[in-house]
Coordinates of C-alpha atoms in Angstrom, one line a residue:
Chain A
X1 CA -2.5 22.7 -41.7
X2 CA 1.0 22.7 -40.2
X3 CA 0.4 23.9 -36.7
X4 CA 1.6 27.4 -37.6
X5 CA -1.3 29.7 -38.8
X6 CA -0.7 33.0 -40.6
X7 CA -3.3 35.6 -41.3
X8 CA -4.2 37.2 -43.6
X9 CA -3.2 34.9 -46.5
X10 CA -3.2 37.8 -49.0
X11 CA -2.8 41.6 -48.3
X12 CA -2.8 44.5 -50.7
X13 CA -1.8 47.8 -49.1
X14 CA -0.9 51.3 -50.2
X15 CA 2.4 52.9 -49.4
X16 CA 0.8 55.1 -46.7
X17 CA -1.2 52.3 -45.0
X18 CA -0.5 50.6 -41.7
X19 CA -1.3 46.9 -41.4
X20 CA -0.2 43.9 -39.3
X21 CA 0.6 40.3 -40.1
X22 CA -0.3 37.7 -37.5
X23 CA 1.3 34.3 -36.7
X24 CA 0.0 31.8 -34.2
X25 CA 1.5 28.4 -33.2
X26 CA 0.2 25.8 -30.8
X27 CA 3.1 23.4 -31.0
X28 CA 4.6 24.4 -27.7
X29 CA 7.7 25.8 -29.5
X30 CA 9.7 28.5 -27.8
X31 CA 11.3 30.2 -30.8
X32 CA 9.6 32.1 -33.6
X33 CA 10.8 33.7 -36.8
X34 CA 9.9 36.1 -39.6
X35 CA 11.3 35.4 -43.1
X36 CA 10.8 37.3 -46.3
X37 CA 10.7 35.3 -49.6
X38 CA 11.1 37.1 -52.9
X39 CA 11.3 35.6 -56.4
X40 CA 14.7 34.3 -57.3
X41 CA 16.1 35.0 -53.9
X42 CA 16.8 32.8 -50.9
X43 CA 14.6 33.1 -47.8
X44 CA 15.8 36.2 -45.9
X45 CA 15.7 36.0 -42.1
X46 CA 14.2 39.2 -40.7
X47 CA 13.6 38.6 -37.0
X48 CA 14.1 35.9 -34.4
X49 CA 12.4 35.6 -31.1
X50 CA 13.6 33.1 -28.5
X51 CA 11.7 32.7 -25.3
X52 CA 9.8 35.8 -26.2
X53 CA 12.9 38.0 -26.5
X54 CA 14.2 39.3 -29.8
X55 CA 17.6 37.8 -30.4
X56 CA 18.1 38.9 -34.0
X57 CA 17.3 41.9 -36.1
X58 CA 18.9 41.4 -39.5
X59 CA 19.3 45.0 -40.6
X60 CA 15.6 45.2 -41.4
X61 CA 14.2 48.7 -42.2
X62 CA 12.3 50.3 -39.3
X63 CA 9.1 50.3 -41.4
X64 CA 8.9 46.6 -40.3
X65 CA 8.2 46.3 -36.5
X66 CA 7.9 42.9 -34.9
X67 CA 6.0 42.1 -31.7
X68 CA 6.0 38.8 -29.7
X69 CA 3.4 39.2 -26.8
X70 CA 3.8 35.5 -25.8
X71 CA 5.4 32.3 -27.0
X72 CA 2.4 31.4 -29.2
X73 CA 1.9 34.7 -31.1
X74 CA 4.1 36.8 -33.3
X75 CA 3.1 39.9 -35.2
X76 CA 4.8 42.0 -37.9
X77 CA 3.6 45.6 -38.0
X78 CA 3.9 47.3 -41.3
X79 CA 3.9 51.0 -42.2
X80 CA 4.9 53.2 -45.1
X81 CA 6.1 50.3 -47.1
X82 CA 7.8 50.4 -50.5
X83 CA 6.8 48.5 -53.7
X84 CA 10.0 46.4 -53.3
X85 CA 8.6 45.1 -50.0
X86 CA 6.1 43.0 -52.0
X87 CA 6.9 39.4 -51.2
X88 CA 5.7 36.3 -49.3
X89 CA 6.2 36.7 -45.6
X90 CA 6.7 33.5 -43.7
X91 CA 6.5 32.8 -40.1
X92 CA 8.2 29.8 -38.5
X93 CA 8.6 28.2 -35.1
X94 CA 10.9 25.6 -33.5
X95 CA 11.8 24.2 -30.1
X96 CA 15.2 25.4 -29.2
X97 CA 16.5 28.2 -31.4
X98 CA 20.2 27.2 -31.3
X99 CA 19.6 23.5 -32.1
X100 CA 16.6 23.3 -34.4
X101 CA 17.0 19.6 -34.3
X102 CA 13.6 19.0 -35.9
X103 CA 13.8 21.9 -38.3
X104 CA 11.5 24.8 -38.5
X105 CA 7.7 24.5 -38.9
X106 CA 6.5 27.1 -41.4
X107 CA 3.2 28.7 -41.9
X108 CA 1.6 29.1 -45.3
X109 CA 2.7 32.7 -45.5
X110 CA 1.1 36.1 -46.2
X111 CA 1.4 37.3 -49.8
X112 CA 1.9 41.0 -49.5
X113 CA 1.5 43.4 -52.4
X114 CA 2.4 47.1 -52.0
X115 CA 0.8 49.4 -54.5
Chain B
X1 CA 30.4 34.2 -44.6
X2 CA 28.0 31.3 -44.4
X3 CA 26.6 30.4 -47.8
X4 CA 24.4 27.9 -49.5
X5 CA 24.3 27.3 -53.3
X6 CA 21.8 25.0 -54.9
X7 CA 21.9 23.5 -58.4
X8 CA 20.3 23.2 -60.9
X9 CA 18.0 26.2 -60.5
X10 CA 15.3 24.2 -62.3
X11 CA 15.0 20.5 -63.3
X12 CA 12.5 18.8 -65.6
X13 CA 12.1 15.1 -65.4
X14 CA 9.9 12.5 -66.9
X15 CA 8.0 10.3 -64.5
X16 CA 10.3 7.5 -63.4
X17 CA 13.5 9.3 -64.5
X18 CA 15.8 9.4 -61.4
X19 CA 18.1 12.3 -60.7
X20 CA 19.8 14.3 -58.0
X21 CA 19.7 17.9 -56.6
X22 CA 22.9 19.5 -55.3
X23 CA 23.4 21.7 -52.3
X24 CA 26.9 23.2 -51.8
X25 CA 27.7 25.0 -48.5
X26 CA 30.3 26.9 -46.7
X27 CA 29.7 27.4 -43.0
X28 CA 31.5 28.1 -39.7
X29 CA 31.2 24.7 -38.2
X30 CA 28.1 22.8 -39.5
X31 CA 25.5 22.1 -36.8
X32 CA 23.0 20.7 -39.2
X33 CA 21.9 20.7 -42.9
X34 CA 18.2 20.8 -43.6
X35 CA 16.1 19.9 -46.7
X36 CA 12.6 21.3 -47.2
X37 CA 9.9 21.0 -49.9
X38 CA 7.8 24.0 -50.9
X39 CA 4.7 23.8 -52.9
X40 CA 3.3 26.9 -54.7
X41 CA 1.5 29.2 -52.3
X42 CA 2.6 27.3 -49.2
X43 CA 5.4 27.5 -46.7
X44 CA 8.3 25.1 -46.7
X45 CA 7.7 21.6 -45.3
X46 CA 10.5 19.9 -43.4
X47 CA 12.0 16.8 -45.0
X48 CA 15.4 15.9 -43.4
X49 CA 18.1 17.0 -41.1
X50 CA 21.7 15.7 -41.6
X51 CA 24.5 16.3 -39.1
X52 CA 27.7 14.7 -40.2
X53 CA 29.5 13.6 -43.3
X54 CA 28.5 10.2 -44.5
X55 CA 25.0 10.4 -43.0
X56 CA 22.1 9.4 -45.2
X57 CA 18.3 9.6 -44.6
X58 CA 15.4 8.3 -46.7
X59 CA 11.7 9.1 -47.1
X60 CA 9.7 7.4 -49.8
X61 CA 11.4 8.2 -53.1
X62 CA 13.8 10.7 -51.5
X63 CA 17.2 10.1 -50.1
X64 CA 19.5 12.8 -48.7
X65 CA 23.3 12.4 -48.3
X66 CA 25.9 14.6 -46.8
X67 CA 29.7 15.2 -47.4
X68 CA 31.9 17.9 -45.8
X69 CA 31.1 20.3 -48.6
X70 CA 27.8 19.4 -50.1
X71 CA 24.5 17.5 -49.8
X72 CA 22.6 15.6 -52.5
X73 CA 18.9 14.9 -52.6
X74 CA 18.4 11.8 -54.7
X75 CA 14.9 11.3 -56.3
X76 CA 14.3 7.7 -57.4
X77 CA 11.5 7.0 -60.0
X78 CA 9.8 10.4 -59.3
X79 CA 6.1 10.9 -59.7
X80 CA 4.2 14.1 -60.8
X81 CA 3.3 14.7 -57.1
X82 CA 7.0 15.2 -56.4
X83 CA 6.9 18.4 -58.4
X84 CA 7.9 21.3 -56.0
X85 CA 10.7 23.6 -55.1
X86 CA 13.3 21.9 -52.8
X87 CA 15.2 24.1 -50.4
X88 CA 18.4 23.4 -48.6
X89 CA 19.5 25.3 -45.5
X90 CA 22.4 25.1 -43.0
X91 CA 22.8 26.0 -39.4
X92 CA 26.2 27.0 -38.0
X93 CA 27.8 26.3 -34.7
X94 CA 29.8 29.6 -34.8
X95 CA 29.9 33.1 -36.2
X96 CA 27.4 35.8 -36.8
X97 CA 24.7 33.6 -38.1
X98 CA 25.0 31.1 -35.3
X99 CA 21.8 29.3 -34.6
X100 CA 20.0 30.7 -37.7
X101 CA 19.1 28.7 -40.8
X102 CA 20.7 30.0 -44.0
X103 CA 18.8 29.0 -47.1
X104 CA 19.7 28.5 -50.7
X105 CA 17.6 29.7 -53.6
X106 CA 16.1 26.3 -54.2
X107 CA 15.7 23.9 -57.1
X108 CA 12.3 23.9 -58.9
X109 CA 11.5 20.3 -59.9
X110 CA 8.9 19.5 -62.5
X111 CA 7.9 15.8 -63.1
X112 CA 5.9 15.2 -66.3
X113 CA 3.7 12.1 -66.6

């Protein structure tokens, strides 16, 4: 257990479904991130929240919608996904977005399969 | 554009056979270079941060070094439990990706007994 908890661990959804991924950290960090990890590709940054405000949206399709209700929780709402969206979705947190002196602490990820 | 390239893509070693992984980078002013370890089905686990050329850090059988263009992760006398994917990432002072970690594709290390 790293201090960053992601649920669910596995998710299979149809292209017309709506689902949400949840991330929770109790490390006292003030920045949280969503990354997408696909086979043979580098981790792709999707969204950054610093002090509960979104500071980055890396040209992510609107079918992905993030929400950060407080500094401990982060959600990724999913709707009308495509098969190419199947991947491991990782949440991470750190203290101080612009410095990340101690690196990011990652959760174990949600393995998403779109059918 | 900030970029990270890791080599080799995959590395197979015998237990006790020392080797090095490479991370080459181009970045608009390096704030920090990070090494992570990732086991199958898990998120990356932080190993080291390096800030300036010439810096070195060690942890058990791992030693990370940094130059102005690349970083090496040296693995001395590896054991099967060192098998994992090792990720390198950089953080820039300036530019469009300022503050964000930019990752390489990783090196998958397999250590056979």
